[in-house]
Coordinates of C-alpha atoms in Angstrom, one line a residue:
Chain B
M1 CA 0.0 0.0 0.0
K2 CA 1.3 3.4 -0.9
N3 CA 1.5 5.8 2.0
Y4 CA 1.7 9.6 2.1
R5 CA 5.0 10.9 3.4
S6 CA 4.9 10.6 7.1
V7 CA 6.1 13.1 9.7
D8 CA 9.0 10.9 10.6
M9 CA 10.2 10.7 7.1
I10 CA 10.3 14.5 6.7
F11 CA 12.3 15.0 9.9
R12 CA 14.6 12.2 9.1
Q13 CA 16.0 14.1 6.1
K14 CA 19.3 15.8 6.8
E15 CA 19.3 19.5 6.0
N16 CA 22.4 21.1 4.5
D17 CA 22.1 24.6 5.8
P18 CA 19.7 26.8 7.7
G19 CA 18.3 28.3 4.5
E20 CA 17.4 25.0 3.1
A21 CA 16.0 23.9 6.5
F22 CA 13.7 26.9 6.5
L23 CA 12.5 26.3 3.0
N24 CA 12.0 22.6 3.5
A25 CA 10.1 23.2 6.7
F26 CA 8.0 25.9 5.0
F27 CA 7.0 24.0 1.8
R28 CA 7.1 20.4 3.0
N29 CA 6.3 20.7 6.7
P30 CA 4.3 18.2 8.7
M31 CA 1.3 20.5 8.8
L32 CA 0.9 20.3 5.0
V33 CA 1.6 16.6 4.8
T34 CA -0.1 15.0 7.7
A35 CA -2.1 18.0 9.1
A36 CA -0.1 18.1 12.3
G37 CA -1.2 21.3 13.9
A38 CA -4.5 21.4 12.0
N39 CA -6.3 20.9 15.3
L40 CA -4.9 24.2 16.6
I41 CA -6.3 26.0 13.5
A42 CA -9.6 24.0 13.3
G43 CA -10.3 24.3 17.1
G44 CA -8.4 27.3 18.4
C45 CA -8.3 29.9 15.6
I46 CA -11.9 31.0 15.7
T47 CA -11.2 34.7 15.5
L48 CA -8.3 36.7 13.9
S49 CA -7.1 37.7 17.4
N50 CA -6.9 34.0 18.4
G51 CA -5.0 33.3 15.2
I52 CA -2.5 36.0 15.8
I53 CA -1.9 34.9 19.4
M54 CA -1.5 31.3 18.4
T55 CA 0.8 32.3 15.6
L56 CA 3.0 34.4 17.9
L57 CA 3.2 31.5 20.4
L58 CA 4.3 29.1 17.7
L59 CA 6.8 31.5 16.2
I60 CA 8.6 31.5 19.5
L61 CA 7.9 28.0 20.7
L62 CA 8.8 26.1 17.5
P63 CA 12.3 27.5 17.0
A64 CA 12.9 27.2 20.8
V65 CA 12.0 23.5 20.6
G66 CA 14.2 23.1 17.5
L67 CA 17.1 24.6 19.4
A68 CA 16.4 22.4 22.5
A69 CA 16.1 19.3 20.3
S70 CA 19.4 20.0 18.6
A71 CA 21.1 20.4 22.0
G72 CA 19.2 17.5 23.6
K73 CA 20.3 14.9 21.0
S74 CA 23.9 15.0 22.2
A75 CA 22.9 15.2 25.9
G76 CA 20.7 12.1 25.7
A77 CA 18.1 11.4 28.3
G78 CA 16.8 8.1 27.0
R79 CA 13.1 7.4 27.4
A80 CA 12.7 10.4 29.7
R81 CA 13.5 12.8 26.8
P82 CA 10.0 13.3 25.5
G83 CA 8.7 13.9 29.0
L84 CA 11.3 16.5 29.8
Y85 CA 10.8 18.3 26.5
A86 CA 7.1 18.3 27.0
L87 CA 7.6 19.9 30.4
A88 CA 10.0 22.4 29.0
S89 CA 7.7 23.4 26.1
A90 CA 4.8 23.6 28.6
G91 CA 7.0 26.0 30.7
V92 CA 7.8 28.1 27.7
M93 CA 4.1 28.2 26.8
L94 CA 3.2 29.2 30.3
A95 CA 5.7 32.1 30.2
L96 CA 4.5 33.2 26.8
A97 CA 0.9 33.0 27.8
L98 CA 1.5 35.1 31.0
V99 CA 3.3 37.7 28.8
C100 CA 0.4 37.8 26.3
N101 CA -2.1 38.1 29.1
A102 CA -0.1 40.9 30.7
V103 CA 0.1 42.8 27.4
S104 CA -3.6 42.2 26.4
R105 CA -5.8 40.8 29.3
G106 CA -7.2 37.4 28.6
S107 CA -5.7 37.1 25.1
A108 CA -4.0 33.8 25.7
D109 CA -6.8 32.4 27.9
A110 CA -9.1 33.0 24.9
L111 CA -7.4 30.0 23.3
G112 CA -9.2 27.8 25.8
V113 CA -8.0 24.1 25.8
F114 CA -5.9 24.8 22.7
L115 CA -3.4 26.8 24.7
P116 CA -2.0 23.7 26.6
L117 CA -2.5 21.6 23.5
T118 CA 0.1 23.8 21.7
A119 CA 2.8 22.5 24.0
L120 CA 2.0 18.9 23.2
D121 CA 1.0 19.3 19.7
T122 CA 2.4 17.0 17.0
L123 CA 4.1 20.0 15.4
V124 CA 6.2 20.3 18.5
F125 CA 6.4 16.7 19.4
V126 CA 7.7 15.3 16.1
R127 CA 11.0 17.2 16.7
L128 CA 11.5 15.1 19.8
V129 CA 11.0 11.6 18.4
R130 CA 13.9 9.3 18.2
S131 CA 14.1 9.5 14.3
A132 CA 14.4 13.2 14.3
P133 CA 17.6 14.2 12.6
E134 CA 20.8 15.5 14.2
M135 CA 20.3 19.2 13.4
T136 CA 22.7 22.0 14.3
A137 CA 21.3 24.8 16.4
A138 CA 21.0 27.1 13.4
E139 CA 19.1 24.4 11.3
G140 CA 16.8 23.7 14.3
L141 CA 16.0 27.4 14.6
A142 CA 15.4 27.8 10.9
A143 CA 13.2 24.6 10.6
G144 CA 11.1 25.8 13.5
A145 CA 10.7 29.3 12.1
G146 CA 9.8 27.8 8.7
T147 CA 7.1 25.6 10.2
A148 CA 5.7 28.5 12.2
C149 CA 5.6 30.7 9.0
A150 CA 3.7 28.0 7.1
F151 CA 1.3 27.7 10.0
A152 CA 0.8 31.5 10.0
V153 CA 0.1 31.5 6.2
L154 CA -2.8 29.0 6.7
A155 CA -4.0 30.0 10.2
L156 CA -4.5 33.8 9.8
P157 CA -6.8 33.8 6.7
I158 CA -8.8 30.9 8.2
A159 CA -9.1 32.7 11.6
F160 CA -10.2 35.9 9.7
I161 CA -12.9 34.0 7.7
R162 CA -14.2 32.2 10.8
G163 CA -14.3 35.4 12.8
L164 CA -16.1 37.2 10.1
L165 CA -18.6 34.5 9.1
G166 CA -18.9 32.8 12.5
G167 CA -18.6 35.7 14.9
G168 CA -19.6 38.6 12.6
I169 CA -16.3 40.3 13.6
L170 CA -14.7 42.7 11.2
L171 CA -11.6 44.7 12.2
G172 CA -12.2 43.9 15.9
R173 CA -15.8 45.1 15.9
Y174 CA -19.1 43.2 15.8
A175 CA -20.3 44.1 12.3
F176 CA -23.3 41.8 12.0
E177 CA -24.7 38.6 13.6
G178 CA -22.6 35.7 12.5
I179 CA -23.5 32.0 12.2
N180 CA -21.9 30.7 15.4
A181 CA -21.8 27.1 14.1
L182 CA -19.1 28.2 11.7
Q183 CA -16.8 28.7 14.6
S184 CA -17.1 24.9 15.4
P185 CA -14.2 22.6 14.6
F186 CA -16.0 21.0 11.6
F187 CA -15.8 24.2 9.6
G188 CA -12.2 24.8 10.7
F189 CA -11.3 21.3 9.4
I190 CA -13.1 22.0 6.0
L191 CA -11.4 25.4 5.6
C192 CA -8.1 24.0 6.6
G193 CA -8.3 21.2 4.0
A194 CA -9.3 23.7 1.4
A195 CA -6.5 26.1 2.4
I196 CA -3.8 23.4 2.3
G197 CA -5.1 22.3 -1.1
I198 CA -4.8 25.9 -2.4
F199 CA -1.4 26.3 -0.8
K200 CA 0.0 23.1 -2.4
K201 CA -1.5 24.1 -5.7
L202 CA 0.1 27.6 -5.6
A203 CA 3.4 26.6 -4.0
M204 CA 4.1 23.3 -5.6
G205 CA 2.0 23.3 -8.7
G206 CA -0.4 20.8 -7.1
E207 CA 2.3 18.1 -7.0
P208 CA 0.9 15.4 -4.5
Y209 CA 3.1 14.2 -1.7
R210 CA 3.8 10.6 -2.6
E211 CA 6.1 8.2 -0.9
E212 CA 7.7 5.0 -1.9
D213 CA 6.4 1.9 -0.2
E214 CA 7.1 2.1 3.5
D215 CA 7.3 -0.6 6.1
Chain S
M1 CA -23.7 0.3 43.2
L2 CA -25.3 -1.0 40.1
G3 CA -26.5 2.5 39.3
S4 CA -22.9 3.9 39.7
V5 CA -21.5 1.2 37.3
G6 CA -24.3 2.1 34.8
S7 CA -23.6 5.8 35.1
F8 CA -19.9 5.2 34.6
I9 CA -20.6 3.1 31.4
V10 CA -23.0 5.9 30.1
Y11 CA -20.3 8.6 30.6
A12 CA -17.7 6.4 29.0
L13 CA -19.9 5.8 26.0
T14 CA -20.6 9.5 25.8
A15 CA -16.9 10.2 25.5
V16 CA -16.6 7.6 22.7
F17 CA -19.7 8.3 20.5
I18 CA -21.2 11.6 21.5
Q19 CA -18.5 13.9 22.7
N20 CA -15.6 12.4 20.8
L21 CA -12.8 14.8 21.5
P22 CA -10.5 14.1 18.5
L23 CA -13.3 14.8 16.0
A24 CA -15.9 17.0 17.6
G25 CA -13.4 18.9 19.7
A26 CA -10.4 18.8 17.3
V27 CA -8.3 18.0 20.4
P28 CA -5.5 15.5 19.5
F29 CA -6.2 15.6 15.8
G30 CA -2.5 15.7 14.7
M31 CA -1.9 12.6 16.7
I32 CA -4.8 10.6 15.3
N33 CA -4.1 11.6 11.7
T34 CA -0.4 10.5 12.1
Y35 CA -1.5 7.3 13.9
A36 CA -4.1 6.4 11.2
R37 CA -1.1 6.1 8.8
K38 CA 0.7 3.7 11.0
P39 CA -1.8 2.2 13.4
K40 CA 0.7 0.1 15.4
R41 CA -0.7 -1.3 18.6
L42 CA -3.9 0.8 18.4
V43 CA -5.8 -1.1 21.1
A44 CA -2.9 -1.0 23.6
V45 CA -2.4 2.7 23.0
S46 CA -6.1 3.4 23.5
V47 CA -6.0 1.5 26.8
M48 CA -2.9 3.5 27.9
I49 CA -4.6 6.8 26.9
S50 CA -7.6 6.0 29.1
V51 CA -5.3 5.1 31.9
F52 CA -3.2 8.3 31.6
S53 CA -6.3 10.4 31.2
L54 CA -7.8 8.9 34.3
L55 CA -4.6 9.4 36.3
T56 CA -4.0 13.0 35.2
A57 CA -7.7 13.9 35.9
L58 CA -7.6 12.3 39.3
T59 CA -4.3 14.0 40.1
V60 CA -5.6 17.5 39.5
L61 CA -9.2 16.9 40.7
P62 CA -8.3 17.6 44.4
L63 CA -6.9 21.0 43.4
D64 CA -10.5 22.1 42.9
Y65 CA -11.0 21.8 46.6
I66 CA -7.6 22.6 48.2
A67 CA -5.6 25.0 45.9
P68 CA -6.8 28.4 44.7
L69 CA -4.3 28.1 41.8
W70 CA -6.9 25.9 40.1
S71 CA -9.2 28.8 39.6
S72 CA -6.4 30.9 38.1
P73 CA -5.8 31.5 34.4
V74 CA -5.9 28.6 31.9
A75 CA -2.2 28.8 31.3
I76 CA -1.3 27.9 34.9
R77 CA -3.8 25.1 35.1
A78 CA -2.5 23.9 31.8
F79 CA 1.1 23.8 33.1
L80 CA 0.0 22.0 36.2
L81 CA -1.8 19.4 34.1
C82 CA 1.2 19.0 31.8
A83 CA 3.5 18.5 34.9
A84 CA 1.1 15.8 36.1
A85 CA 1.0 14.1 32.7
V86 CA 4.8 14.2 32.5
L87 CA 5.2 12.8 36.0
W88 CA 2.9 9.9 35.2
Y89 CA 4.8 9.4 31.9
L90 CA 8.2 9.3 33.7
A91 CA 6.7 6.8 36.3
A92 CA 5.3 4.6 33.6
S93 CA 8.6 4.8 31.6
A94 CA 10.6 3.7 34.6
L95 CA 8.2 0.8 35.1
F96 CA 8.4 -0.3 31.5
S97 CA 12.1 -0.1 31.5
R98 CA 12.2 -2.9 34.2
L99 CA 9.8 -5.1 32.1
H100 CA 11.8 -6.0 29.0
E101 CA 9.0 -8.0 27.5
V102 CA 6.9 -4.9 26.9
D103 CA 9.6 -3.0 24.9
E104 CA 7.2 -2.6 21.9
L105 CA 4.6 -1.1 24.1
A106 CA 7.1 1.2 25.6
E107 CA 7.7 2.6 22.1
Q108 CA 4.2 3.9 22.1
L109 CA 4.3 5.3 25.6
P110 CA 5.1 8.9 24.6
V111 CA 2.2 8.9 22.2
A112 CA -0.2 7.6 24.8
A113 CA 0.9 9.6 27.8
L114 CA 1.7 13.0 26.2
N115 CA -1.5 13.0 24.2
G116 CA -3.8 16.0 23.7
T117 CA -6.6 14.0 25.2
V118 CA -4.8 13.4 28.4
L119 CA -4.2 17.1 28.8
A120 CA -7.5 18.5 27.4
M121 CA -10.0 16.1 29.1
P122 CA -9.4 17.5 32.7
L123 CA -9.4 21.1 31.3
I124 CA -12.7 20.6 29.4
M125 CA -14.2 19.1 32.6
D126 CA -13.1 22.2 34.5
I127 CA -14.5 24.6 31.8
N128 CA -17.8 22.7 31.8
A129 CA -17.9 22.5 35.6
I130 CA -17.8 18.8 35.7
S131 CA -16.5 17.7 39.1
D132 CA -18.5 14.6 39.9
P133 CA -15.8 11.9 40.3
L134 CA -18.0 9.3 38.6
R135 CA -18.5 11.4 35.6
V136 CA -14.8 12.3 35.5
C137 CA -13.8 8.7 35.6
G138 CA -16.3 7.7 33.0
L139 CA -15.3 10.4 30.5
A140 CA -11.6 9.7 31.0
A141 CA -12.1 6.0 30.6
G142 CA -14.0 6.6 27.3
S143 CA -11.3 8.9 25.9
G144 CA -9.0 6.0 24.8
P145 CA -11.8 4.1 22.9
G146 CA -12.8 7.5 21.5
F147 CA -9.2 8.0 20.2
A148 CA -9.4 4.4 18.6
L149 CA -12.7 5.1 16.9
A150 CA -11.4 8.4 15.4
V151 CA -8.2 6.6 14.1
W152 CA -10.4 3.8 12.6
L153 CA -12.7 6.3 10.9
L154 CA -9.7 8.2 9.5
M155 CA -8.1 4.9 8.3
C156 CA -11.2 4.2 6.4
G157 CA -11.0 7.6 4.6
L158 CA -7.2 7.3 4.1
R159 CA -7.7 4.3 1.8
R160 CA -9.6 6.5 -0.6
A161 CA -7.6 9.7 -0.1
D162 CA -5.7 9.2 -3.4
N163 CA -8.7 8.3 -5.5
P164 CA -8.0 9.6 -9.0
D165 CA -11.5 11.2 -9.1
I166 CA -10.4 13.7 -6.5
P167 CA -8.8 16.9 -7.9
E168 CA -5.0 16.5 -7.7
A169 CA -4.4 19.4 -5.4
L170 CA -6.9 18.1 -2.9
R171 CA -5.6 14.5 -2.8
G172 CA -4.1 13.3 0.4
T173 CA -4.0 15.6 3.5
P174 CA -6.6 18.3 2.2
V175 CA -9.3 15.7 1.4
M176 CA -8.6 14.0 4.7
L177 CA -9.2 17.2 6.5
I178 CA -12.4 17.9 4.6
Y179 CA -13.5 14.3 5.4
T180 CA -12.7 14.9 9.0
G181 CA -14.7 18.1 8.9
L182 CA -17.7 16.1 7.8
L183 CA -17.2 13.5 10.5
A184 CA -16.8 16.3 13.1
L185 CA -20.1 17.8 11.9
G186 CA -21.8 14.5 12.5
F187 CA -20.4 14.1 16.0
E188 CA -21.2 17.7 16.8
A189 CA -24.8 17.1 16.0
F190 CA -25.0 14.6 18.8
G191 CA -22.6 16.2 21.3
H192 CA -23.4 19.8 21.1
G193 CA -23.1 21.5 24.5
I194 CA -19.5 20.8 25.5
S195 CA -17.5 24.0 25.6
L196 CA -13.8 24.2 24.6
F197 CA -13.3 27.8 25.7
P198 CA -13.7 29.4 29.2
A199 CA -16.8 31.6 29.6

């Protein structure tokens, strides 16, 4: 049976330089291939402000995790490694959320259950699996930034559309009565699928991700 | 006693078929989508998810009564939950390392213990003011089978995701997400009422 390229396969590839790591993460990242992180968009990005906060958190968290993973590979902590990294990413999320809440009251809390899920999301977690490549610190940073940028390209338009149609919010103001159901995860999933299809069509000429037979 | 067992089963079934978190709540979707491609040891992972959900929920449940921190912002609650999940993961990891015959199961331990469901279930209970221990246990126990059901449904769709009748740009992940959206709509029709965001 033919499988689509798995998350593991992507991160097993060795990058050559930070620029290539960034581009590879941007165009062929796990979000586009296996929809890792789609739950954060489908569930959490229900308004543009939620989308912006989520994107900011990932723009800081993903490079930080990439950096930690590149350092942690050599340190080695055996089976405890995923747990320690999960705790560290949760700590980073806590600090970032408190900063966001201090700057704009309740902005991070508005992400609901998707705030903690960011720390344990597959986007973050795949960098910690055993098959993750040995990356240098610069490559780890660049790959994290590339993944976060691809997330932003998808998340922000979707969050805007859901805020507009679902919440009736335009430019931070209630413009009309929206259809609340469109802020539910089902509409997020459908928009996310359509957006990834459009992104792939525009960025890669619609070339499907196909993988050779895998075990 | 019989009534309690009955209630427990009803809440567990609710978590599987009505308030299915991976689909209706989009909670650990990345994990189920990745797992649907390589469904190794799905039953064992589902059981472990139920156990870890239960342990994490029961660890933080007393905080409702004794620590004011629990009524603080979501971020702090989330960190406490994550710490609880990681502690249980480390404990299970230490236990598994002593039992060499379960090495294959140990490989799946991070997926099961550090799963979105494990973390989100207690938070959702808090947001929805669910504190009845019986209901907490029932919903937590049902989260593993709910995960398995979601993986199975996605596996069914995955077999058709490269159908040549689908436009090329939508084949694979995009069509899987659209399919998931339709599944989520179905589950939401049953399970409307559970909130994912604080009031």
